[in-house]
Coordinates of C-alpha atoms in Angstrom, one line a residue:
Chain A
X1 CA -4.5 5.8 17.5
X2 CA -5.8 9.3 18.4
X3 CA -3.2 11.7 19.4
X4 CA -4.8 13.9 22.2
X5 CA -1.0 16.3 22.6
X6 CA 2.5 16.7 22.6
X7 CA 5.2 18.5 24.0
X8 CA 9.2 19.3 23.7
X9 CA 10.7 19.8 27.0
X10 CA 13.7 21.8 27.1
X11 CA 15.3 19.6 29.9
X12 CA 17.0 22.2 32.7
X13 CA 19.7 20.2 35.7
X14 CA 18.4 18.2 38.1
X15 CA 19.3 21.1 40.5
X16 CA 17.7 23.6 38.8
X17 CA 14.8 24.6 41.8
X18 CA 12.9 27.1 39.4
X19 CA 9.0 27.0 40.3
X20 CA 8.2 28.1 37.4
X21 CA 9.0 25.5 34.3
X22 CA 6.0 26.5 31.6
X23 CA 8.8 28.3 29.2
X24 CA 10.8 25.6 29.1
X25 CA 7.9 23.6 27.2
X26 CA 6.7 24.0 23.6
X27 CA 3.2 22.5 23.1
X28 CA 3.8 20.7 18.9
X29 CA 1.5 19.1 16.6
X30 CA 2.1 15.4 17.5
X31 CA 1.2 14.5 13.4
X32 CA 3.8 17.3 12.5
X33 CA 7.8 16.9 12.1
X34 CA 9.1 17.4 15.1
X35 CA 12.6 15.7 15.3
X36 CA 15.5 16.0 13.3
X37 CA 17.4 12.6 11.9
X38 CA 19.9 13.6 14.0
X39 CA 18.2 11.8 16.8
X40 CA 20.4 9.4 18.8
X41 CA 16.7 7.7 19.6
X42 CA 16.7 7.0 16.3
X43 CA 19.7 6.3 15.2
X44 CA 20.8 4.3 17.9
X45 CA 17.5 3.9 20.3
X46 CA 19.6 6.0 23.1
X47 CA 17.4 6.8 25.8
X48 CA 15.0 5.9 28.1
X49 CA 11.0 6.4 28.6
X50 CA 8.3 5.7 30.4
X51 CA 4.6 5.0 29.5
X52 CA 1.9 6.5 32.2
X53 CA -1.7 5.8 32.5
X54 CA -4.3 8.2 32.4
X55 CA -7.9 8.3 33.2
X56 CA -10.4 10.5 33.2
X57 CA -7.6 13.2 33.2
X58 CA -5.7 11.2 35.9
X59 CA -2.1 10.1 35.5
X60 CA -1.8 6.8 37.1
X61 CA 1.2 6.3 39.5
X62 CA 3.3 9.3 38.2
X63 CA 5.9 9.6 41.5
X64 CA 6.8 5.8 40.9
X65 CA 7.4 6.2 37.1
X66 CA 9.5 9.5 37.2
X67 CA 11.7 7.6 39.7
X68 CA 12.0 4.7 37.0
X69 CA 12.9 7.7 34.8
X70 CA 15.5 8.8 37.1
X71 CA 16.8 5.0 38.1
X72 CA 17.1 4.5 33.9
X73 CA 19.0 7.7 33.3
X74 CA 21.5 6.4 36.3
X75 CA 21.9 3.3 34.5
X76 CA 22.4 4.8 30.8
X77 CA 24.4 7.7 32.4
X78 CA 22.3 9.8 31.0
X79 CA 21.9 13.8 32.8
X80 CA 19.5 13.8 35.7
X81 CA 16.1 14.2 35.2
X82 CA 14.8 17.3 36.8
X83 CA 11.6 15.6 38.3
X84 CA 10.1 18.7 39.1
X85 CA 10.0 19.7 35.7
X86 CA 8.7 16.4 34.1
X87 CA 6.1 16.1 36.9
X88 CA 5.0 19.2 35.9
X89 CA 5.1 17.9 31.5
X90 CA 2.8 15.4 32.7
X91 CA 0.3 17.2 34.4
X92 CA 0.5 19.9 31.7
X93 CA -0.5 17.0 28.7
X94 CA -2.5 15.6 31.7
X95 CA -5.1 18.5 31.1
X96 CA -5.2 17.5 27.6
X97 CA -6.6 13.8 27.8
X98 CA -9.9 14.4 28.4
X99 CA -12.5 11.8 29.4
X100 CA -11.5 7.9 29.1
X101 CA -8.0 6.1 29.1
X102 CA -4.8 8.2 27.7
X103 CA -1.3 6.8 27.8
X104 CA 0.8 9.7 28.7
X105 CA 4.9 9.1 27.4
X106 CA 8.1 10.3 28.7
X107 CA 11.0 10.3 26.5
X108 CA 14.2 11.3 27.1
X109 CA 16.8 10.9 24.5
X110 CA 20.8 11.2 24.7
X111 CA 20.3 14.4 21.7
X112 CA 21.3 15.0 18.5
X113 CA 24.3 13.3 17.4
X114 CA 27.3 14.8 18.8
X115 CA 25.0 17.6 20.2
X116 CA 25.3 19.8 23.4
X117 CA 22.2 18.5 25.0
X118 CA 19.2 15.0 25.4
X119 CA 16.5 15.8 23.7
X120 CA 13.1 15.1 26.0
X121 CA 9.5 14.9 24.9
X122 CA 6.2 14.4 26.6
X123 CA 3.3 12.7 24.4
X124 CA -0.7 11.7 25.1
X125 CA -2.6 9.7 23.5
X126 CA -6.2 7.9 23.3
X127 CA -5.3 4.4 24.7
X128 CA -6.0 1.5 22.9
X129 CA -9.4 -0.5 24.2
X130 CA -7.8 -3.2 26.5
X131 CA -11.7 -4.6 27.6
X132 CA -11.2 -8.1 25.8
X133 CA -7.5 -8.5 27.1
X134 CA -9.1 -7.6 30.8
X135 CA -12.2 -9.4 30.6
X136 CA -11.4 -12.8 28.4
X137 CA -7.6 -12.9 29.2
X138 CA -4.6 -12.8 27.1
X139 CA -2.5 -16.3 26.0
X140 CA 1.1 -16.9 26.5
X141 CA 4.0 -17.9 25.5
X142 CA 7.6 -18.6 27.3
X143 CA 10.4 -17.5 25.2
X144 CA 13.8 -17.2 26.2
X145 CA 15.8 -14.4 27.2
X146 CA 19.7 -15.6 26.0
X147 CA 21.0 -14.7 29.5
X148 CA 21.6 -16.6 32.9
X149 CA 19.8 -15.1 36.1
X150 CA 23.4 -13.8 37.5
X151 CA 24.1 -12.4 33.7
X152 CA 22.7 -8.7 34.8
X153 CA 24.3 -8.3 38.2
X154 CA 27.7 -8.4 36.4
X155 CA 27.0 -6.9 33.2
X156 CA 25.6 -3.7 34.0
X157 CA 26.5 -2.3 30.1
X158 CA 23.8 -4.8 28.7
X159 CA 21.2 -1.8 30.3
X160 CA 18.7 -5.0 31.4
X161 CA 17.4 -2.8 34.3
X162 CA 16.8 0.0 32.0
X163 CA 13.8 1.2 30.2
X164 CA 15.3 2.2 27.1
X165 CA 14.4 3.2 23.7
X166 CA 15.9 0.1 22.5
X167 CA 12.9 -2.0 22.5
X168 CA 13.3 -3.7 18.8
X169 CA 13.8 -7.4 21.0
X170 CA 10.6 -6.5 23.2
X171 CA 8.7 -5.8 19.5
X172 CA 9.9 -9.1 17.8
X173 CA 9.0 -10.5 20.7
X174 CA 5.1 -9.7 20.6
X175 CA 5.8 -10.9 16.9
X176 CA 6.9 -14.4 17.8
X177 CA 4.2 -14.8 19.9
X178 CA 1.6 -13.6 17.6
X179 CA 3.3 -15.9 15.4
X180 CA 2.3 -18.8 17.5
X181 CA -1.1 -17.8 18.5
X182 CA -0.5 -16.1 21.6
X183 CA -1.3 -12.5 22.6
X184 CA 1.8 -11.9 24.5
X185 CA 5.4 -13.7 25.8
X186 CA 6.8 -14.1 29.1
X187 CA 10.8 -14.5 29.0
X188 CA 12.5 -16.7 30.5
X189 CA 16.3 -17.1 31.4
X190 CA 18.2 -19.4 29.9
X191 CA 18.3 -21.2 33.4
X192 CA 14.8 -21.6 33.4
X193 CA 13.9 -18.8 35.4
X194 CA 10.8 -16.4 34.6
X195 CA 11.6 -12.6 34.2
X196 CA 8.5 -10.5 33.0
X197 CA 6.7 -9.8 30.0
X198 CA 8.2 -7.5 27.1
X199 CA 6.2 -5.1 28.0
X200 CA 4.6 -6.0 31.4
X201 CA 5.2 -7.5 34.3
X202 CA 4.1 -10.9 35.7
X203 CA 2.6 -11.5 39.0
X204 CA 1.3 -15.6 40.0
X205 CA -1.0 -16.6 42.5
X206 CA -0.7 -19.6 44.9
X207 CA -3.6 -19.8 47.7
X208 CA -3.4 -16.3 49.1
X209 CA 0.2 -15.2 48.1
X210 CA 0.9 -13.4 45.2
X211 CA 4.7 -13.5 43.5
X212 CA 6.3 -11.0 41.2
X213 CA 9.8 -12.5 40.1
X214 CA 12.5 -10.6 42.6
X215 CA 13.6 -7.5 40.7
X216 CA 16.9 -7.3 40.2
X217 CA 19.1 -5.5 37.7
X218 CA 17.6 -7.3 34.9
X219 CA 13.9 -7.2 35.7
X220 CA 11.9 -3.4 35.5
X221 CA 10.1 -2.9 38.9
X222 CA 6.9 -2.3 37.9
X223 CA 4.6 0.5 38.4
X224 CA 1.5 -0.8 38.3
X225 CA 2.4 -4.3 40.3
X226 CA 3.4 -1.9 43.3
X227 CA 0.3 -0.4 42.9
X228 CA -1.7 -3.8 42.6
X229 CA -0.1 -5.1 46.0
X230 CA -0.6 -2.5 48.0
X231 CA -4.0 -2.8 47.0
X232 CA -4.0 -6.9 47.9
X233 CA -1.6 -6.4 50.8
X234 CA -4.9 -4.0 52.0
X235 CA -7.2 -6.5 51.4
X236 CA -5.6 -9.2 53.7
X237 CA -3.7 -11.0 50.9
X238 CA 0.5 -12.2 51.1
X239 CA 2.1 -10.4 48.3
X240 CA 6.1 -10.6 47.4
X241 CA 8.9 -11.3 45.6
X242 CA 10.7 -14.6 44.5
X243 CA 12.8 -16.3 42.4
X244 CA 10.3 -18.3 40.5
X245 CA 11.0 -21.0 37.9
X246 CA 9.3 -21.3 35.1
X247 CA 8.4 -24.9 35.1
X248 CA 6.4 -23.5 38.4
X249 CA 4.5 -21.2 36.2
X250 CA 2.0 -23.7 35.1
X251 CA 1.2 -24.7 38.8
X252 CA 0.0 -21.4 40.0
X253 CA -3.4 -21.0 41.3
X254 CA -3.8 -17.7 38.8
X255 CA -1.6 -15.1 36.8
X256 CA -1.5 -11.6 35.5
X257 CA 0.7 -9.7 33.0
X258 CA 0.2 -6.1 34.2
X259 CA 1.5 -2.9 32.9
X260 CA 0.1 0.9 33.3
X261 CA -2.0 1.0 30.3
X262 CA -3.5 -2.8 29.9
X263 CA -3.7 -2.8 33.2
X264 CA -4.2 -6.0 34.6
X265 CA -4.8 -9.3 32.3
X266 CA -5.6 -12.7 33.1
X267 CA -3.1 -15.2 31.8
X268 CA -5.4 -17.8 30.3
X269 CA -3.2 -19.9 28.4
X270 CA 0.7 -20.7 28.5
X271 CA 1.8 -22.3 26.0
X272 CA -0.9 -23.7 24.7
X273 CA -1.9 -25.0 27.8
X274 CA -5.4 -23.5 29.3
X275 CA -4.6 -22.4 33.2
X276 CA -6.8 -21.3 35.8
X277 CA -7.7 -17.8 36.1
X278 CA -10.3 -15.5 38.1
X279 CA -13.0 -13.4 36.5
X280 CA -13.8 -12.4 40.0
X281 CA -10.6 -10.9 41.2
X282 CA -9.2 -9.7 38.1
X283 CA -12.7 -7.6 37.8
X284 CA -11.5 -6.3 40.9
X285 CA -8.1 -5.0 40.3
X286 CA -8.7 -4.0 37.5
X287 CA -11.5 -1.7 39.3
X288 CA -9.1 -0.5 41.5
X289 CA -6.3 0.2 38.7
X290 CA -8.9 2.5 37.0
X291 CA -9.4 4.2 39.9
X292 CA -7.2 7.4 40.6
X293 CA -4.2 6.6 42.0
X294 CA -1.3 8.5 43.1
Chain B
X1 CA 29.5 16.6 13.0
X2 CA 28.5 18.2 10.0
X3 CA 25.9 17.4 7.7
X4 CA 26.1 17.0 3.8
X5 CA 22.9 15.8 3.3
X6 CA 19.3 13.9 3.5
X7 CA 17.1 12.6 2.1
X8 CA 13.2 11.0 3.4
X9 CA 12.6 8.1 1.1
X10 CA 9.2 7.2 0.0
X11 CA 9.3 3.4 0.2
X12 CA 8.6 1.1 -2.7
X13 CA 7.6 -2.4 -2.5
X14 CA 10.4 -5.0 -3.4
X15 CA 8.8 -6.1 -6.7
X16 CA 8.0 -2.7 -7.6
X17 CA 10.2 -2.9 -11.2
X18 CA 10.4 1.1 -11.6
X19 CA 13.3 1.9 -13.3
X20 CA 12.7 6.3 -12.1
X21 CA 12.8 6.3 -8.6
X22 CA 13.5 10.1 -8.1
X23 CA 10.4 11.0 -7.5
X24 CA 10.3 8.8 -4.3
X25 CA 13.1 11.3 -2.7
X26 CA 12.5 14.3 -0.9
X27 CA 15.8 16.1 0.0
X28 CA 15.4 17.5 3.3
X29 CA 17.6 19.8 5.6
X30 CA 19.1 17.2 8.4
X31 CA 18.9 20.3 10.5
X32 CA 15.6 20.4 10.2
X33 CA 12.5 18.6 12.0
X34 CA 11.4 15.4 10.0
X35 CA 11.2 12.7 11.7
X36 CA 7.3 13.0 14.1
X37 CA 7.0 11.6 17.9
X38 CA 5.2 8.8 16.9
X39 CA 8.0 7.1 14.8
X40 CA 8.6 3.5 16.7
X41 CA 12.6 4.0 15.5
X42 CA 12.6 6.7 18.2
X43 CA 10.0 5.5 20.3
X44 CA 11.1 1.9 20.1
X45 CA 14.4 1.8 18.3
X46 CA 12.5 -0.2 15.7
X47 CA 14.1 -0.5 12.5
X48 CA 17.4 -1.3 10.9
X49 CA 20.4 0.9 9.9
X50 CA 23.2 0.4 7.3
X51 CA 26.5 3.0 8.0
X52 CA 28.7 3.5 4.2
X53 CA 31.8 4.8 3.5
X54 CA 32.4 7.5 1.3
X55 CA 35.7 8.3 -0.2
X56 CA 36.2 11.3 -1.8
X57 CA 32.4 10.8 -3.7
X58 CA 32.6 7.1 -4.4
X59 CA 29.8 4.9 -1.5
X60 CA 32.4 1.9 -0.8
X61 CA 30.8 -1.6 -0.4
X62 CA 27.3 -0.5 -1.7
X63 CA 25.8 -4.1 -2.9
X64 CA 27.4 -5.5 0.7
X65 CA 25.6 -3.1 2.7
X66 CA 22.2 -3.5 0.5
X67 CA 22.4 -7.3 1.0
X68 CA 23.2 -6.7 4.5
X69 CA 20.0 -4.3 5.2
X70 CA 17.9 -6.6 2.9
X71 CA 18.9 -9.7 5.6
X72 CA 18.1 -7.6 8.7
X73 CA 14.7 -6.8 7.7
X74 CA 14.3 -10.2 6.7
X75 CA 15.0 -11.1 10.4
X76 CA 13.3 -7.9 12.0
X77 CA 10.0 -8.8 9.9
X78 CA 10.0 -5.6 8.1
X79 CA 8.7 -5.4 4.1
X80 CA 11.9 -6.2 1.9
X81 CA 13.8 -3.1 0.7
X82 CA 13.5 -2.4 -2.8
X83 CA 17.3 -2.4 -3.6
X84 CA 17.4 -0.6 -7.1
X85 CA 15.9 2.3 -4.8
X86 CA 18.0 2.6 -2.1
X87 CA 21.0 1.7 -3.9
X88 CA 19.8 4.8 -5.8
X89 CA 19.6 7.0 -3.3
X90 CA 22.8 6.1 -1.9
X91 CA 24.2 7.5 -5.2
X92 CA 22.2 10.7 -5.0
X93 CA 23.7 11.0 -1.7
X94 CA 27.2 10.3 -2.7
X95 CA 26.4 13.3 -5.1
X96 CA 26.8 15.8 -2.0
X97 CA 29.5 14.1 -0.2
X98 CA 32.6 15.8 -2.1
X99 CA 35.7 15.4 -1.4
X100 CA 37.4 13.7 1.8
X101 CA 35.8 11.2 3.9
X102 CA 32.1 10.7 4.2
X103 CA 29.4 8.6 5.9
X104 CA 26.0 7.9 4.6
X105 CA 23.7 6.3 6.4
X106 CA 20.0 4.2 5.6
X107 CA 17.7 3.9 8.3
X108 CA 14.4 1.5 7.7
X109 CA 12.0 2.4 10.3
X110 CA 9.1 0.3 10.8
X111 CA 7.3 3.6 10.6
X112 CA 4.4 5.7 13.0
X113 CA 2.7 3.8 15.6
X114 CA -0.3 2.7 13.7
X115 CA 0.8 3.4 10.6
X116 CA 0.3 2.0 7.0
X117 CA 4.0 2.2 6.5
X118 CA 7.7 2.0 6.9
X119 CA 9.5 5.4 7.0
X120 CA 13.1 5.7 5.4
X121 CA 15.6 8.1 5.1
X122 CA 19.2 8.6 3.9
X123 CA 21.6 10.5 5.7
X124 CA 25.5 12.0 4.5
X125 CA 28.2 13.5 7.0
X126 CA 31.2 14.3 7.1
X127 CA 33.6 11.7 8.9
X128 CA 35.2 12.2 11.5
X129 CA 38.7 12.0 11.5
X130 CA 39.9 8.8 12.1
X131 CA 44.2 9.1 11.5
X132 CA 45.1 8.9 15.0
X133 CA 43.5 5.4 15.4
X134 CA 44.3 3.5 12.4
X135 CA 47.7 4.9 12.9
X136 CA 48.1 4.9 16.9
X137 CA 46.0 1.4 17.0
X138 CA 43.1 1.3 19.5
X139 CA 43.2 -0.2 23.2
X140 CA 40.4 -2.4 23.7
X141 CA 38.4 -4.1 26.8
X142 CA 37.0 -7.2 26.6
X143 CA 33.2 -7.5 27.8
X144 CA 30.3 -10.3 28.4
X145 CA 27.6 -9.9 25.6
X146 CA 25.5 -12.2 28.5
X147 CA 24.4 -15.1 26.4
X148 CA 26.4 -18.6 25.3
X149 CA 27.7 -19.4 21.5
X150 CA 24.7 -21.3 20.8
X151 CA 22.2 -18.7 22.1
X152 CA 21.0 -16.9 18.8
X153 CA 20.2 -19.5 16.7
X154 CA 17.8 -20.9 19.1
X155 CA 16.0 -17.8 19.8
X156 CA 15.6 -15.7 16.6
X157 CA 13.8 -13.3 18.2
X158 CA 17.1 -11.7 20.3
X159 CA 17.5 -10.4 16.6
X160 CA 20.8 -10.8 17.3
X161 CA 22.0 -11.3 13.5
X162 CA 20.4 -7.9 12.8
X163 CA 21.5 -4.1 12.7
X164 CA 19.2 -3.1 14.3
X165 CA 18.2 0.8 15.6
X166 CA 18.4 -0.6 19.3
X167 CA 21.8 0.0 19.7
X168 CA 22.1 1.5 23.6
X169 CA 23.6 -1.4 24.6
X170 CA 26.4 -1.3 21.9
X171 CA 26.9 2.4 23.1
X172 CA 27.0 1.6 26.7
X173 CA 29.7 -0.7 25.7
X174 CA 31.9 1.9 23.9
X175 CA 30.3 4.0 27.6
X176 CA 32.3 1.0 29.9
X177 CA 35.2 0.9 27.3
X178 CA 36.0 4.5 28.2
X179 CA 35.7 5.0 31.6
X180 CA 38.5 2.2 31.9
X181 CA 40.6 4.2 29.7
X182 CA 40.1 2.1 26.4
X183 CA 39.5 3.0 23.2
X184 CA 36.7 0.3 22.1
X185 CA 35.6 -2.9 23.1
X186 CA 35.3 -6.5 22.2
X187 CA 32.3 -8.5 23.2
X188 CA 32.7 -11.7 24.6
X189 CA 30.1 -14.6 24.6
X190 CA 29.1 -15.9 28.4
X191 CA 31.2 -19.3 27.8
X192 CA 34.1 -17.3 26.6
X193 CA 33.9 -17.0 22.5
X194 CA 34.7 -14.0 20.9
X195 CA 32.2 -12.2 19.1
X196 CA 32.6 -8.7 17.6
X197 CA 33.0 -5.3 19.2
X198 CA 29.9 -2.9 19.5
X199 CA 30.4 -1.3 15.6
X200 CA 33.0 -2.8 14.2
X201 CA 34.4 -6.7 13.3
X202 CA 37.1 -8.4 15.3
X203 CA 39.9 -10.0 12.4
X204 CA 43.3 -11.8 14.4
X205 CA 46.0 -12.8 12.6
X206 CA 48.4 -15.9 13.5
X207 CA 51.3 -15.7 11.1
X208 CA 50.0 -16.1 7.4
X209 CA 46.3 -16.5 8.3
X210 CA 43.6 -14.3 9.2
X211 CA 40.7 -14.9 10.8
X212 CA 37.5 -13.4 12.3
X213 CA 34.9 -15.1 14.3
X214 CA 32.4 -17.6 12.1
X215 CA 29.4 -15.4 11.3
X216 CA 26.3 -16.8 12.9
X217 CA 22.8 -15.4 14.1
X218 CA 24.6 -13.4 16.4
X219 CA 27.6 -11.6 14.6
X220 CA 26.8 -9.5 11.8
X221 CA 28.6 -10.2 8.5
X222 CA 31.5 -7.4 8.4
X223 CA 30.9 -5.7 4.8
X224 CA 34.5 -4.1 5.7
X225 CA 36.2 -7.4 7.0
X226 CA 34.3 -9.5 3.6
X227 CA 36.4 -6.9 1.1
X228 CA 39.4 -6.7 3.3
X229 CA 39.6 -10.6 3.2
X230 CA 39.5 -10.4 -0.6
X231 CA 42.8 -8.2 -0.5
X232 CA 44.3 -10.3 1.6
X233 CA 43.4 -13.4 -0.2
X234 CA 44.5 -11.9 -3.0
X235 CA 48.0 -10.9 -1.4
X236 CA 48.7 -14.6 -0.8
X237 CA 47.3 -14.5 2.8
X238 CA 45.0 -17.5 4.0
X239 CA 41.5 -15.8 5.7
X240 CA 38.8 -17.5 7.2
X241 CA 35.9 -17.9 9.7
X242 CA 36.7 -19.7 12.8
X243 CA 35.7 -20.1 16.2
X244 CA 37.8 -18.0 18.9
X245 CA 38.2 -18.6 22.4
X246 CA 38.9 -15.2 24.3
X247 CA 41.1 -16.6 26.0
X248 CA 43.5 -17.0 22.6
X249 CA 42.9 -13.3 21.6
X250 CA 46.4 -12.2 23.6
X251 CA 48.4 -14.8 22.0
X252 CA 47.2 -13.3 18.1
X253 CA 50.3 -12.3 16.6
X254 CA 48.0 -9.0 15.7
X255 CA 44.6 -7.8 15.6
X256 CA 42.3 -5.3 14.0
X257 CA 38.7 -4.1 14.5
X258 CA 37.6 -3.0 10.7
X259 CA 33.8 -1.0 10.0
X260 CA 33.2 0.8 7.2
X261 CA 33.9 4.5 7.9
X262 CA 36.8 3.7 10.7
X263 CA 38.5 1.3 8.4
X264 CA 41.4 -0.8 10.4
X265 CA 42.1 0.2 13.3
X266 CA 44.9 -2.0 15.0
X267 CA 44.6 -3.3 18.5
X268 CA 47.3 -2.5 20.8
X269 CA 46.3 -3.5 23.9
X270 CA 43.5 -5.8 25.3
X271 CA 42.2 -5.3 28.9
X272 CA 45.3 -3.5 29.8
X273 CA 47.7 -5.7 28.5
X274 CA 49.8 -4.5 25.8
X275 CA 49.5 -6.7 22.5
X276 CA 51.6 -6.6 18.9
X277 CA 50.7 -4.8 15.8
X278 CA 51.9 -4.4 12.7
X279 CA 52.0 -0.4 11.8
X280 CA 53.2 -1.5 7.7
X281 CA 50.3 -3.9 7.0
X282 CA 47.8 -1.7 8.8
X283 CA 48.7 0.9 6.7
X284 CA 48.5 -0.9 3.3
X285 CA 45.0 -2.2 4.8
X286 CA 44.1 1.4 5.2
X287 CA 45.5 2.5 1.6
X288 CA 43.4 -0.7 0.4
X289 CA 40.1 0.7 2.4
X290 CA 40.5 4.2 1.0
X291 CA 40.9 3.5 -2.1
X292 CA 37.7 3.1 -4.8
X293 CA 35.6 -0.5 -4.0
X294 CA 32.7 -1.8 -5.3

């Protein structure tokens, strides 16, 4: 991975209406020491972040992820985000990217240990080359989650709405599908419904409707499958959101994982089992995600 | 919080058979930037953590806490830590922590995004001062963890049998426990089992026996509760694993929550609801826990 920049943000109160944020941003080496071991990110992965797609010098989608910045600070009861000032972090490293894809990340951390303030950081980077996960399509596998559909409505400490730093069960769960051949997971719940991806979100397609399973306090609403349907909704197609089951999944005419910086891939395989998917239409929106979009 | 001292750890492999391993330390200011913005343990809380005592100089529970890290990157998929090195640089450590009550800590990172290798480091701190709850006893709250007994075994990948670094669940527990005017809190399974509170173990006692909830994929082993069982044993008292319904916590004729820099601290109410402890065995628990174990 080529670093292309990186910033600390000294974070100011969401009420803070300066104009003017530039001094309260220190362009660092991104190679160079830059946090102290102190962290709470790192000691205890306490914070949130968010992951922005660039291209060309265009970040993808940047209102929608700095209100999932703001909603994920809510639920950590974490300060505010001061969205003025981290709009204006990601145009600053925004400048920096250059021709191509960048991923752009937002991280906000609760601070040092017993510190006075979060710590918050802006990074960009060369994205990794997603052509063979957008052209060929990515295989599957359904792994569950350990928690019933109703578990997140009434658990609201277990942070599943959340983006946080504590993504060590997302990582393993890459690994376990690695493991078994596949490219990527899709969790389940352990009443058989389908959530999303550890690091993506899942959209199906039956006839002309396309289904995103219903957000709700344990699923992320995702940036880039807002995009994606307003995009079909303009092109005459249904789009939604339901409770889907996952011994539906297998039925569906087509499906996607789709995140900001993959963008959209075709699910080719779930479980071993080959399913339909469409060269045609996932050429398409995937033209249309690397288009600029606001 | 202040710092006594760190320490970045060069990894070795686990068959490495070096008998010198200072020259794979590099003492470090903890105040200082070391850690960069590409570490997944910040980015991803990817890694494992191990928290040791320290009384007046002496690391308590050292081979527990190795054997412990050494089984949660087993689980986590991370190389296997070379023990004769970190169990050396836990003594280097213990060499700065003088007298009174310290805490070191050994993070395991799985390293930079893209990186050839794991990061480590060692940390020492003072401790806080703990008096007022192993004497005044802790009020907990009882909370869902979200899944069923029989949920980790059957999906490894929860990591739930691991310390992990993604730990902002556990700290939006202690979060919840707070703003309903408790102390700590005790996590509960979704079919009503108890499990173990966000940082420390859960031991009741019912007359001569103590118990503490069987260890399985989804309870860590309790270095504390293992050495405090052996005291007990060695009192005359029965101690053992055991399954235990939330719903029997109330009638325990006392409980504790032990971890390794807190010690014991007894429970004295749950949810609200004041409960009995026993203020002369908690204190010869304490005398136990502060006093020098290997």
């Amino acid at each position: 991975m080529a670093w292309r920049f990186a910033l600390m943000i000294d974070p100011v109160s969401d009420d803070d209406t300066r104009t003017d944020v530039a001094d309260t941003f220190t362009a660092i080496d991104p190679a160079a020491p830059a946090l102290t071991v102190g962290e709470l990110s790192t000691q205890r992965g306490d914070g949130i972040f968010e992951s922005i797609g660039v291209v060309d010098g265009h970040p993808q989608e940047v209102e929608a992820h700095l209100q999932r910045l703001a909603h994920s600070a809510r639920i950590c009861d974490l300060p505010a985000p001061n969205l003025a000032q981290w709009r204006a972090a990601v145009l600053f490293a925004a400048e920096h990217c250059g021709a191509g894809e960048s991923v752009i990340k937002l991280i906000l951390s609760r601070g040092v240990e017993h510190g006075p303030a979060p710590t918050a950081w802006v990074t960009a980077a060369e994205a990794s080359d997603f052509t063979r996960a957008r052209t060929d399509g990515i295989r599957v596998v359904t792994l569950d989650r350990g928690y019933t559909l109703d578990v997140p409505a009434r658990a609201p400490w277990l942070l599943l709405g959340a983006k946080t730093l504590s993504y060590a069960v997302n990582m393993a769960a890459l690994r376990e599908a690695r493991s078994r051949g596949a490219d990527d997971a899709v969790f389940i719940t352990s009443d058989g419904f389908v959530l999303e991806a550890p690091t993506a979100t899942l959209i199906v397609r039956h006839g002309d409707t396309f289904l995103t399973p219903a957000p709700n306090a344990g699923i992320l609403h995702g940036t880039t499958q807002l995009s994606l349907f307003e995009y079909l909704q303009a092109q005459g197609h249904t789009a939604g959101y339901s409770v889907i089951a996952a011994a539906d999944l297998a039925d569906a005419d087509a499906a996607w994982l789709v995140s900001s910086v993959r963008l959209a891939a075709p699910i080719v395989a779930i479980d071993d089992v080959a399913v339909p998917h469409d060269v045609v239409l996932t050429a398409e929106m995937n033209r249309y995600l690397l288009s600029p979009r606001d």
